[in-house]
Structures are given as C-alpha cells and as structure tokens.
mmCIF file of C-alpha atoms in Angstrom:
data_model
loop_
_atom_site.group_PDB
_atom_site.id
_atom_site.type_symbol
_atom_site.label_atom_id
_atom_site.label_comp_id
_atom_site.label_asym_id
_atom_site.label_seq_id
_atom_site.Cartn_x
_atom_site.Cartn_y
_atom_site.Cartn_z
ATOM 1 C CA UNK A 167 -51.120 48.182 24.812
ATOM 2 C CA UNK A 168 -53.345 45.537 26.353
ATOM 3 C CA UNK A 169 -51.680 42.362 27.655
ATOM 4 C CA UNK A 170 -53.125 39.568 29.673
ATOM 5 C CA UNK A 171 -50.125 39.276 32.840
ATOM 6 C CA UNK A 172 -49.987 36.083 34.853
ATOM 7 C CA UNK A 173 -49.334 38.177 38.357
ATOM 8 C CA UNK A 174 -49.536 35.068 40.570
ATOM 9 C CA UNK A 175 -49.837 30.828 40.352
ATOM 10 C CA UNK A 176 -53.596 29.796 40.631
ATOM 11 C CA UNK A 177 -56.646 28.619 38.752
ATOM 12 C CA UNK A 178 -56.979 31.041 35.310
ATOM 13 C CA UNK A 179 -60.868 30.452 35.427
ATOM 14 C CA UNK A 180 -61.906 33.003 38.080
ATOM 15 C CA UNK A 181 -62.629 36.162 36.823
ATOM 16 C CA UNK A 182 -60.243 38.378 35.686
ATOM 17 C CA UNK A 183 -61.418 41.602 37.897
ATOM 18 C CA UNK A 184 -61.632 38.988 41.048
ATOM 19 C CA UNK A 185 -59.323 39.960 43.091
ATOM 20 C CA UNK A 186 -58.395 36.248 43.447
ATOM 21 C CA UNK A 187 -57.492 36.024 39.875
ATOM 22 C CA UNK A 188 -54.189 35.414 38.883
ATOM 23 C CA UNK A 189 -54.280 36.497 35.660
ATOM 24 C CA UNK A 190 -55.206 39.905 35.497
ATOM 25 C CA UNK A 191 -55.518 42.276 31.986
ATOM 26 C CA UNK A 192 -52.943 45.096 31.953
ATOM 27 C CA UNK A 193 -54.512 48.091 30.050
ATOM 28 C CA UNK A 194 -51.207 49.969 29.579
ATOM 29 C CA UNK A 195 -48.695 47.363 29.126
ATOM 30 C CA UNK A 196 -45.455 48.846 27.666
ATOM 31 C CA UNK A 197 -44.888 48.181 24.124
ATOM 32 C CA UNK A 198 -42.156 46.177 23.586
ATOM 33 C CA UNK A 199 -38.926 47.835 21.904
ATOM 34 C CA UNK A 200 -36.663 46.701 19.438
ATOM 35 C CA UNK A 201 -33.330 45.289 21.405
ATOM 36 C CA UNK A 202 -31.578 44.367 18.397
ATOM 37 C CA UNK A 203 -31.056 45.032 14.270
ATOM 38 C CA UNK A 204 -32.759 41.441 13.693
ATOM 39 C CA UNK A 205 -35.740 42.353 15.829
ATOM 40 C CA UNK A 206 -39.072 41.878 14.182
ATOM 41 C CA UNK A 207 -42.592 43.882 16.446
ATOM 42 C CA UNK A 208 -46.137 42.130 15.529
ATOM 43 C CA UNK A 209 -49.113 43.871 16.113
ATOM 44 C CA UNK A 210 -51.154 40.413 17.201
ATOM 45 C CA UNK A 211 -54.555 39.448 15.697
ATOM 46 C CA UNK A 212 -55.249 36.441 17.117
ATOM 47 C CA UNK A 213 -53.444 33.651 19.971
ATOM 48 C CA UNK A 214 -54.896 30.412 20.266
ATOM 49 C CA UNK A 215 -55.178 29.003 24.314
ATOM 50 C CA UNK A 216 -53.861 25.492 24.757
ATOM 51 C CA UNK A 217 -53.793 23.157 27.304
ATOM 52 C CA UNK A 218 -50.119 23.773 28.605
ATOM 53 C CA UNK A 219 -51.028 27.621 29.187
ATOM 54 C CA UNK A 220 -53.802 26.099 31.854
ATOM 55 C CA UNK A 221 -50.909 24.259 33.223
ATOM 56 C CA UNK A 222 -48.392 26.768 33.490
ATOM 57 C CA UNK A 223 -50.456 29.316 34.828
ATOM 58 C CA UNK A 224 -51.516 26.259 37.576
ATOM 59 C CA UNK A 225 -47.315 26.194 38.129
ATOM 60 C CA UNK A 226 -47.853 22.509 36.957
ATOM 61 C CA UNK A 227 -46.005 22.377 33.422
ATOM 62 C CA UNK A 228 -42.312 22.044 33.554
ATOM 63 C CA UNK A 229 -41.485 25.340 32.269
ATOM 64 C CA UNK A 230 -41.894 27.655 35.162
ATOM 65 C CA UNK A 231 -40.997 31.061 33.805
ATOM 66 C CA UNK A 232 -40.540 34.064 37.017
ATOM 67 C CA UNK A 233 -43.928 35.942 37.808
ATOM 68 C CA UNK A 234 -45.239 38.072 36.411
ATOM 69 C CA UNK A 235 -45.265 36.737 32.676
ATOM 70 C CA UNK A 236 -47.598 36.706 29.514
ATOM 71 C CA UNK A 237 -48.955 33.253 28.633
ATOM 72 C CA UNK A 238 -48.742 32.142 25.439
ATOM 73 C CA UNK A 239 -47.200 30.829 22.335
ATOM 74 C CA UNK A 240 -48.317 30.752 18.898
ATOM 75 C CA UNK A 241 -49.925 34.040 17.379
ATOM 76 C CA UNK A 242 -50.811 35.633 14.376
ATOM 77 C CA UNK A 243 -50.426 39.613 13.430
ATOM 78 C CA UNK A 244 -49.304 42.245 10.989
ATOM 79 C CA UNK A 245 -45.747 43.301 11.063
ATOM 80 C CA UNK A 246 -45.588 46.241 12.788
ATOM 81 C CA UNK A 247 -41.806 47.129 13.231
ATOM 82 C CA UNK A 248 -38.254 45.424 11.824
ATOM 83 C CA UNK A 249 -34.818 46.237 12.574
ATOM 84 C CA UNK A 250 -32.352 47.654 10.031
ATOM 85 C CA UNK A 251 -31.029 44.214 9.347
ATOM 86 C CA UNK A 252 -34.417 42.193 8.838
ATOM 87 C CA UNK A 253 -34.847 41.457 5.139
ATOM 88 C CA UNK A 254 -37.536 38.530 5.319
ATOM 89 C CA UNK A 255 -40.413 40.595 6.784
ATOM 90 C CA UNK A 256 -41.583 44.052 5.687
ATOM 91 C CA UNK A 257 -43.715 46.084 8.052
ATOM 92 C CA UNK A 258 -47.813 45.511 7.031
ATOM 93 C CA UNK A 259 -46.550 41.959 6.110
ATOM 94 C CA UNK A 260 -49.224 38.974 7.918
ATOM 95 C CA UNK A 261 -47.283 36.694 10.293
ATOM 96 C CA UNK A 262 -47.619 33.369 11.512
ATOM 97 C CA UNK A 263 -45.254 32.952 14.410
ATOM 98 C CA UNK A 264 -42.695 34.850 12.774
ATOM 99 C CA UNK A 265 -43.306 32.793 9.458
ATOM 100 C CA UNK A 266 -44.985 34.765 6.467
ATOM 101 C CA UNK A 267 -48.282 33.681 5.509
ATOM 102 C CA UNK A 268 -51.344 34.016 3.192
ATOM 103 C CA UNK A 269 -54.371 32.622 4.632
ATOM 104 C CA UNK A 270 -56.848 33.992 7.426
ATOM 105 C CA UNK A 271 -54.714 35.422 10.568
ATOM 106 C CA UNK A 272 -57.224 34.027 13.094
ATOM 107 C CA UNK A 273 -56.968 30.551 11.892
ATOM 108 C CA UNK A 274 -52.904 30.921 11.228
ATOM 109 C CA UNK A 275 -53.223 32.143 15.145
ATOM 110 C CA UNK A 276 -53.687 28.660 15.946
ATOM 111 C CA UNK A 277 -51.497 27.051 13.626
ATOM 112 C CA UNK A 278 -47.987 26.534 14.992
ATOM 113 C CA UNK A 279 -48.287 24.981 18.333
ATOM 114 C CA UNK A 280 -50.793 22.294 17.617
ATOM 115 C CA UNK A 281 -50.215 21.412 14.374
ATOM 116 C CA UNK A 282 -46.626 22.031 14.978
ATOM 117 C CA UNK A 283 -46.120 19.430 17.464
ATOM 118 C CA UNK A 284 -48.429 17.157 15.340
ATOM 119 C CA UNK A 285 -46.089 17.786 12.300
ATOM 120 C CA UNK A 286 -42.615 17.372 14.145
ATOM 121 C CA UNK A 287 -43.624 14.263 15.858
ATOM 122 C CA UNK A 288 -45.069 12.800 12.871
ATOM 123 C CA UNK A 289 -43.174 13.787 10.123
ATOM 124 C CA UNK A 290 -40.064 14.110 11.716
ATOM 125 C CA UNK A 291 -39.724 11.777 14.952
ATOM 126 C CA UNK A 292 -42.075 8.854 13.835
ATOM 127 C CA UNK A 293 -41.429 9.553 9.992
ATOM 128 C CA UNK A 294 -44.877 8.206 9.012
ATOM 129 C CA UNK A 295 -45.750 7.306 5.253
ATOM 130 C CA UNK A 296 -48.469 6.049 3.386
ATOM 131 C CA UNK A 297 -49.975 3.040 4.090
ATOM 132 C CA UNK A 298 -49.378 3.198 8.023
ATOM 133 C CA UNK A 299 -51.831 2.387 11.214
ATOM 134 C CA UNK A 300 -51.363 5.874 12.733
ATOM 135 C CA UNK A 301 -53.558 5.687 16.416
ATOM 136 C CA UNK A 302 -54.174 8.821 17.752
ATOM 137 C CA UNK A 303 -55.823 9.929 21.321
ATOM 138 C CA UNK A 304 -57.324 12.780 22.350
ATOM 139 C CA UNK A 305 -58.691 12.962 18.940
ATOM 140 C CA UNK A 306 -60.723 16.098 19.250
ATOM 141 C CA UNK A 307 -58.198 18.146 20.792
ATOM 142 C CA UNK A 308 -56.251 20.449 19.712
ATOM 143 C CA UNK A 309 -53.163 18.274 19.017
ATOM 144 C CA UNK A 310 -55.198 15.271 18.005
ATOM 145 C CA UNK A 311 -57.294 16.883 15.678
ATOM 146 C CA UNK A 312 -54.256 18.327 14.130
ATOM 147 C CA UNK A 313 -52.350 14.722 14.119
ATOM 148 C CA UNK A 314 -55.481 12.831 12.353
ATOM 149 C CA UNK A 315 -55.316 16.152 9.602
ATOM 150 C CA UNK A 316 -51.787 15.116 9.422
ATOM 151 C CA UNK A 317 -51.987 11.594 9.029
ATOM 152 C CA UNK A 318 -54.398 11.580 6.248
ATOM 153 C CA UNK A 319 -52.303 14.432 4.516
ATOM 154 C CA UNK A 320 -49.459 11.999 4.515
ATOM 155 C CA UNK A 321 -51.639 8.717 3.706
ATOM 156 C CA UNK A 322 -51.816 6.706 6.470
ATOM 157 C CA UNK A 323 -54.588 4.570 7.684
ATOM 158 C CA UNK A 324 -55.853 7.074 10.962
ATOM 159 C CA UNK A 325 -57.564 5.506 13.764
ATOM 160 C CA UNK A 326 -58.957 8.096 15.903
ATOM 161 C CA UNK A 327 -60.334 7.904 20.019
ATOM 162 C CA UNK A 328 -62.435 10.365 21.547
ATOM 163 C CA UNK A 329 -65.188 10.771 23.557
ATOM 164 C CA UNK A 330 -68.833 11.600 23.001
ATOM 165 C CA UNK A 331 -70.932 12.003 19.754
ATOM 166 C CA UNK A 332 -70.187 15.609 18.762
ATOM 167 C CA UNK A 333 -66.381 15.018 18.238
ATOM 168 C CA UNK A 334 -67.329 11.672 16.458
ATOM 169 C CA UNK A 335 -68.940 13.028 14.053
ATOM 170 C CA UNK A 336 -66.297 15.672 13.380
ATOM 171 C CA UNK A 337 -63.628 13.183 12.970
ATOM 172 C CA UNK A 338 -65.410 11.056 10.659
ATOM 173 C CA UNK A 339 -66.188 14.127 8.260
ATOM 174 C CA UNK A 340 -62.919 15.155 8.067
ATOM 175 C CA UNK A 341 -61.946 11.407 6.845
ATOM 176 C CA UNK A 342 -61.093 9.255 9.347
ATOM 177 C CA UNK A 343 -60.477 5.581 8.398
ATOM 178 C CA UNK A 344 -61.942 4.106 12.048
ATOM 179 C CA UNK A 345 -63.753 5.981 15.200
ATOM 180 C CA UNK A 346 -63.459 4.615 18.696
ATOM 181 C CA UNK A 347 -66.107 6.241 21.015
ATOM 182 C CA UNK A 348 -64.744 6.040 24.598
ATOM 183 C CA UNK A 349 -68.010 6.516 26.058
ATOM 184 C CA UNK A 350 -69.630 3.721 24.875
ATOM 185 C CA UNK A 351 -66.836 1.251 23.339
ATOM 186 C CA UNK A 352 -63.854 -0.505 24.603
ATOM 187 C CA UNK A 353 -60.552 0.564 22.854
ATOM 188 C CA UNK A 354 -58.966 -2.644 22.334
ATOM 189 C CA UNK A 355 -62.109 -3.980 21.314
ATOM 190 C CA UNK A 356 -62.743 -1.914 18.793
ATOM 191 C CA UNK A 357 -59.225 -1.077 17.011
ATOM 192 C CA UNK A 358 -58.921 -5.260 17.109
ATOM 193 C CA UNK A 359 -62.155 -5.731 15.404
ATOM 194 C CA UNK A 360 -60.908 -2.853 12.799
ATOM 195 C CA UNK A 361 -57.682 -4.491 12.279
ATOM 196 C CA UNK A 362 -59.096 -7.599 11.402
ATOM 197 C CA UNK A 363 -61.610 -6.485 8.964
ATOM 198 C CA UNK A 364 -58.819 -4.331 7.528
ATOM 199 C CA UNK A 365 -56.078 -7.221 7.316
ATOM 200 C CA UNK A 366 -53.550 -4.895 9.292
ATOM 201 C CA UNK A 367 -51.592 -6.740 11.549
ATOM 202 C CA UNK A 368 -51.158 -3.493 14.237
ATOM 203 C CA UNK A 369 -50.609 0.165 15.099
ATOM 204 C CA UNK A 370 -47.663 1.094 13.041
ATOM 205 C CA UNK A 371 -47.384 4.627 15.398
ATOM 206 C CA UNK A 372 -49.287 5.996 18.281
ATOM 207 C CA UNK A 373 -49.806 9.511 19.276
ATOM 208 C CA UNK A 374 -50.792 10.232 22.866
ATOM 209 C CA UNK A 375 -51.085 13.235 24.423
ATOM 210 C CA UNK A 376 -53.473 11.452 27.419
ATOM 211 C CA UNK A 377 -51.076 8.936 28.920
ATOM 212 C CA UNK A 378 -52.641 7.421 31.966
ATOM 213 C CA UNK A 379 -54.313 4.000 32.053
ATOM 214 C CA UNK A 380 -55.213 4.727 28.034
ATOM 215 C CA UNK A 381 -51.972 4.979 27.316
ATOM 216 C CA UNK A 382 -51.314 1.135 28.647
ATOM 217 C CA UNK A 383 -54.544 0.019 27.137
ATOM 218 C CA UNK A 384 -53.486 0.993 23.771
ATOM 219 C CA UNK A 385 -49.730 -0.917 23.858
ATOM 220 C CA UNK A 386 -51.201 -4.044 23.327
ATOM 221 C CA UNK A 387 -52.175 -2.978 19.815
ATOM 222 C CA UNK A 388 -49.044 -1.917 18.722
ATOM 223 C CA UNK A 389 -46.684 -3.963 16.322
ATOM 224 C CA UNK A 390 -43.299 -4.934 15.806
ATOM 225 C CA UNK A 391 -41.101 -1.921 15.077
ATOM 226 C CA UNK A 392 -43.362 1.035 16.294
ATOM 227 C CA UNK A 393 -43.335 4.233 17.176
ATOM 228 C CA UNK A 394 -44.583 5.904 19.844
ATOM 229 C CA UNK A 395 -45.007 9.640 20.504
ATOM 230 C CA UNK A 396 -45.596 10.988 24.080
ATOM 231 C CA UNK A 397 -47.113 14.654 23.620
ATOM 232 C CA UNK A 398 -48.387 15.084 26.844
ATOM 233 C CA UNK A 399 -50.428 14.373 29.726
ATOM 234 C CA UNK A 400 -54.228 15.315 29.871
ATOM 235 C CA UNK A 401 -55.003 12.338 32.432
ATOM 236 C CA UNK A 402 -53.220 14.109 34.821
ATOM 237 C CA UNK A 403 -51.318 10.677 35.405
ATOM 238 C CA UNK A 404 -47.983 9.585 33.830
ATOM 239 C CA UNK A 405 -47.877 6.576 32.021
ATOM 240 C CA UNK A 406 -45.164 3.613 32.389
ATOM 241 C CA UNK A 407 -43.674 1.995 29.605
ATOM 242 C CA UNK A 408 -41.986 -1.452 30.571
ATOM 243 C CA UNK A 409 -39.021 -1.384 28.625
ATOM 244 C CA UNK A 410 -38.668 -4.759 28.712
ATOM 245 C CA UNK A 411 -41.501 -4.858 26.381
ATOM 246 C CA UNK A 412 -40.422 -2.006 24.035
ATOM 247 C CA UNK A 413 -36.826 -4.138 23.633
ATOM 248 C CA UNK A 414 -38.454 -7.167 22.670
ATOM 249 C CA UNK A 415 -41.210 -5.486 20.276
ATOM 250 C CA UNK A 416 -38.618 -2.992 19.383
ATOM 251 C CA UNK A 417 -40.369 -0.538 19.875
ATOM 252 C CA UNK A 418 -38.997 3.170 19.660
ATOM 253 C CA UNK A 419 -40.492 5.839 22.424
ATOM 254 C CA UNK A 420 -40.362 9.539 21.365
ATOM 255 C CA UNK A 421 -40.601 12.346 23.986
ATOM 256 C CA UNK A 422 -41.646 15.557 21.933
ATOM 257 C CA UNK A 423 -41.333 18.944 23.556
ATOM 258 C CA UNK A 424 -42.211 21.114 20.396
ATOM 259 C CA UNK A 425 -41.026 24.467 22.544
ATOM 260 C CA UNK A 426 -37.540 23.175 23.024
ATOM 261 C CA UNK A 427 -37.008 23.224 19.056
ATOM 262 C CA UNK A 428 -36.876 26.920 19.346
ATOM 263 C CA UNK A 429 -33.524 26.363 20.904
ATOM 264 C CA UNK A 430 -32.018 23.200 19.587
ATOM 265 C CA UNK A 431 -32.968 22.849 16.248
ATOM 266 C CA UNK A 432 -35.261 26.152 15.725
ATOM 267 C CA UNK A 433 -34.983 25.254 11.405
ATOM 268 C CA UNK A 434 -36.824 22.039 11.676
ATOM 269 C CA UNK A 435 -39.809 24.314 12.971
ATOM 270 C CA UNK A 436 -39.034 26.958 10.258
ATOM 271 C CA UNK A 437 -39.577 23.969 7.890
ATOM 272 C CA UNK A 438 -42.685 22.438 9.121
ATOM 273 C CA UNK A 439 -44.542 25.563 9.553
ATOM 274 C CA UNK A 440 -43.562 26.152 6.097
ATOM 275 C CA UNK A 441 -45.250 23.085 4.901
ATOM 276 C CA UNK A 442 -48.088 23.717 7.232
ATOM 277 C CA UNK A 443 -49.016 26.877 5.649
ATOM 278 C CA UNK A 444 -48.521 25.113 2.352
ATOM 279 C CA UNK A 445 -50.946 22.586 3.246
ATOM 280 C CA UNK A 446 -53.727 24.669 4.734
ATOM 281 C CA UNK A 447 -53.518 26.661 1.947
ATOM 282 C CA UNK A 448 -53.487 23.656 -0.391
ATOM 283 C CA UNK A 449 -56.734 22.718 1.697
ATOM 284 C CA UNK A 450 -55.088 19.047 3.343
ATOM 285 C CA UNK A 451 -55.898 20.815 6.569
ATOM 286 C CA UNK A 452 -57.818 23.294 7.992
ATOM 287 C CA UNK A 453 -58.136 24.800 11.514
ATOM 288 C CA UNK A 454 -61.054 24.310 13.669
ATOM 289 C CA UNK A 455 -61.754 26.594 16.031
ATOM 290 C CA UNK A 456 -64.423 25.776 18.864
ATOM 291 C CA UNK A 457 -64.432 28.988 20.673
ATOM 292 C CA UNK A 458 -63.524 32.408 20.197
ATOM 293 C CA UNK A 459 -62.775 35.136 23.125
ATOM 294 C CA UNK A 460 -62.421 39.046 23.699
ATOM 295 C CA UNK A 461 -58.855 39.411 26.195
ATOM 296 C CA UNK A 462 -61.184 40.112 28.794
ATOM 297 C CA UNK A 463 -63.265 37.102 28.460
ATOM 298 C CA UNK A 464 -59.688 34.511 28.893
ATOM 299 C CA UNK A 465 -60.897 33.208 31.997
ATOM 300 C CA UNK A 466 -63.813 32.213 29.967
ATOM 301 C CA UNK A 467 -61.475 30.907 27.714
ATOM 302 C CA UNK A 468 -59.405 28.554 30.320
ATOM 303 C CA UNK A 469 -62.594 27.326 31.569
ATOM 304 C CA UNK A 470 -63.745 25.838 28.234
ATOM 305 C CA UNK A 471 -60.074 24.264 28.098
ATOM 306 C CA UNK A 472 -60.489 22.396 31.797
ATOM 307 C CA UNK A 473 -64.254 21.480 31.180
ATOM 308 C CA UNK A 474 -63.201 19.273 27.953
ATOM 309 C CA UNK A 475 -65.297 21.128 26.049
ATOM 310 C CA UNK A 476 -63.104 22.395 23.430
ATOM 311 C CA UNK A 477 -62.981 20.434 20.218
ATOM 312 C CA UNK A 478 -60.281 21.746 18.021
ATOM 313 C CA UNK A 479 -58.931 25.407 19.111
ATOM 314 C CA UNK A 480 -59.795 27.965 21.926
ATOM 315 C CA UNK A 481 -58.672 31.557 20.437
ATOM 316 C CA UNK A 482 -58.349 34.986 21.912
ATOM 317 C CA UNK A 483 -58.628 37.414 18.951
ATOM 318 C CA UNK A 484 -58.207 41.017 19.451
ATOM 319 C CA UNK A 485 -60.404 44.142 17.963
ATOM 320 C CA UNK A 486 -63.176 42.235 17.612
ATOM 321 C CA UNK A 487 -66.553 41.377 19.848
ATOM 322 C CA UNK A 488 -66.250 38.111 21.533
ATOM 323 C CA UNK A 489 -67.977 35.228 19.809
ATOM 324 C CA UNK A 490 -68.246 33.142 23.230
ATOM 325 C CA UNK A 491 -70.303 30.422 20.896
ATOM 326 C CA UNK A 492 -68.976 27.873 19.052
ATOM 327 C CA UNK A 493 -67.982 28.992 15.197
#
C-alpha cells in the first residue's frame, strides 16, 4: 500500500522526491495485520492535514513519536477487515475514525479532530448553552471554523476574529452574530462596541487556539465566571495568564488536548463524534474544505497549512486526481 512516512525531523514543504525531504511516500508500505480479535483494518478515503501534523513533523509539538512514523489522525474509509470478536463494524461498512457513519467520506475525513476538539472543549469543558458570548480566534481555521459551527448549533451569541476579507465573508454566511477583521480593526474595539449595542455585559467563554499577544488582548473582555479554552498555539508564542486575575474574576482556564481522550476518557470522544455525525447530517454543520491533495502532492498540502492560506480543512484523499484549487 501507499503511505506517506515521516523518515526524518524537518520542514514537510520541500518536495517529496527532494532528497532533503523528510517526508517521503512509501509505495509498498506493508499492510497492516490484525494483532488482535477486536482489531478493525480501514481501507482510507480521505485524511484531513492539520496544523499539529506541520508541527510534529517540525519535532515542535509535544508528542514526539520515534522516526520513522505516519502523520496523521482523523480519517475516513471503508471497513476492510474485523476480527472474530468485532460486532459494531461489518467489512464494506463507511468509517469515521472508527465511528460508523452516513454522510460523504471525504468530508467525515475531516470531521473528528477539528470539530472534535471544538465539541469537547465546548460542550464538555466550557459547557456552553444558549444565550452565551462565545469568542472565538482563529476563526477561519480549522478548529475555529468548527467552534463558531458549534456555537451556533448550541445557541450562543458567536463572536468570531479573523483576518482578511475572504474568511469574513465566510463566517458571516454561515451565521455569525459579530465579525472582527484583524486586518483592519482593533479587537477590543470592536467586540466592546458589539457588546454595547447588544446589552451583553462580556465574553461568557473564549476559544483560542492563537495565544500570543491576542490571547492577552482578548482577557479584558471577558466576564465574571468565564471560561477559557486554550487549544493551541498558532502565534508561535505562549500566552500568560495572571492568575491573580483569573481568582478575582473567577475565571476557569481549560487546557484541551483532544488526543489524550483516546486514553483517559476515550467514551467522551465516542459520544461527541456521535453527535457530530448527527449534526452534520442534521445539516447544523457542515465541513469546509479549502484544499484537496493527491499523497504525492502533501508537501503541497503542508505548505498551504504554514502560508495561512487554508480556510476550513486541507485534505489528502486517495484514488482520486488532485484538486490543488480551492472546492
């Protein structure tokens, strides 16, 4: 089988026949056997790229599995073996990330780990309802887009920041209450003036997976009692949180590592995926995908990822001719 093998640490946007590359494609990768009677084989469609595969192929995410290893996490596929004590999946059945689905496998590719996240940290760790100030940045990435779906789905008043006029636009079709536009507005500014107009007396929960000097900018808008989920870091720079502040305000701070669910509480993401493909299919959220790539092309792929010019999902889709332009 075909596999794309992380051989070495280094950037993933140099060509894959470079010899500089460090990720390489493997034309006769072994196929992976059955080691156990619970053992489930997927034949994968589709695996969306995100923004902590750039970083771990880098060697800068904290998970630093031993070379060489397959990047990746969330997928899509047919069934393709089971062991003789599986009795949830059938082989030919669809699969989401080892959850059984019903929509389009491309779009399911890019379900779990972005929406995922968006889902546990909302749903879960902040526990937002109706009638909330949710704040999310990074809005057009893959994570935020997922979290302003999210937000709306559950009612909340969703206030997202992005940059440029493209992923504007996008946001504000798919329903969001307020825009901020960080290349031509100031965020503070803005959410105030929003606030006001709105009689809302603050940011109920904020989502950032930016941190950096954002992160800061944005504290000053949040309220008594709020939540505040730290997804990542796309700044590059780790933001401080005086916790003098936070006990005063009350504030709670959630660290959300969506991957380390697999091992601690793997049923919570059992659930939410569950309700995810129950909501896509309901049509509260849908999957956009901004680019689509052959396994060959991933270096193309990466590249899109570093140059910010993803909005929504990178994918890597298999049998099919690349579609290097935006769907």
């Amino acid at each position: 089988m075909e596999a794309l093998v992380c051989r070495k640490l280094g950037d993933p946007t140099v060509n894959v026949e470079d010899d500089n590359s460090p990720i390489i494609v493997s034309k006769n990768h072994p196929i992976p056997q059955l080691n156990s009677p619970t053992s489930v084989r997927v034949r994968v469609k589709a695996t969306s790229l995100n923004f902590a595969n750039y970083l771990q192929i880098l060697g800068k995410y904290q998970e630093k599995p031993p070379l060489p290893f397959i990047p990746g996490s969330d997928f899509s596929g047919i069934v393709d073996s089971v062991g003789s004590k599986v009795t949830n999946f059938r082989v030919g059945d669809p699969v989401c990330s080892f959850v059984a689905l019903g929509c389009d496998l491309v779009a399911a590719g890019a379900l779990a780990v972005a929406f995922g996240t968006s889902h546990v940290a909302l749903v879960h760790r902040a526990r937002l309802t109706s009638g909330q100030v949710l704040l999310v940045l990074g809005a057009a990435g893959g994570v935020g887009l997922a979290a302003v779906q999210i937000g709306k789905a559950c009612g909340a008043v969703v206030i997202a920041v992005a940059r440029g006029a493209e992923k504007v636009q996008l946001l504000k079709s798919l329903g969001v209450d307020h825009v901020v536009d960080l290349g031509n507005e100031n965020v503070t500014e803005s959410v105030k003036e929003f606030l006001k107009v709105r009689r809302l007396k603050g940011v109920d929960v904020l989502y950032d997976p930016v941190g950096g000097k954002l992160n800061k900018e944005c504290l000053r808008l949040l309220k008594w009692g709020a939540n505040i989920l730290i997804i990542g870091f796309a700044s590059g720079e780790v933001p401080v949180i005086p916790a003098n502040i936070a006990l005063v305000k009350n504030w709670t701070v959630h660290g959300l590592y969506w991957g380390s669910y697999k091992i601690h509480r793997p049923v919570v993401l059992e659930d939410s995926l569950k309700e995810l493909l129950s909501w896509l299919a309901k049509g509260l959220i849908s999957v956009h995908i901004s680019h689509s790539y052959s396994l060959a092309e991933a270096n193309l792929a990466f590249s899109a990822i570093k140059d910010r010019k993803v909005i929504g999902k990178v994918m890597i889709v298999f049998d099919e001719k690349s579609t290097r332009s935006k769907l």
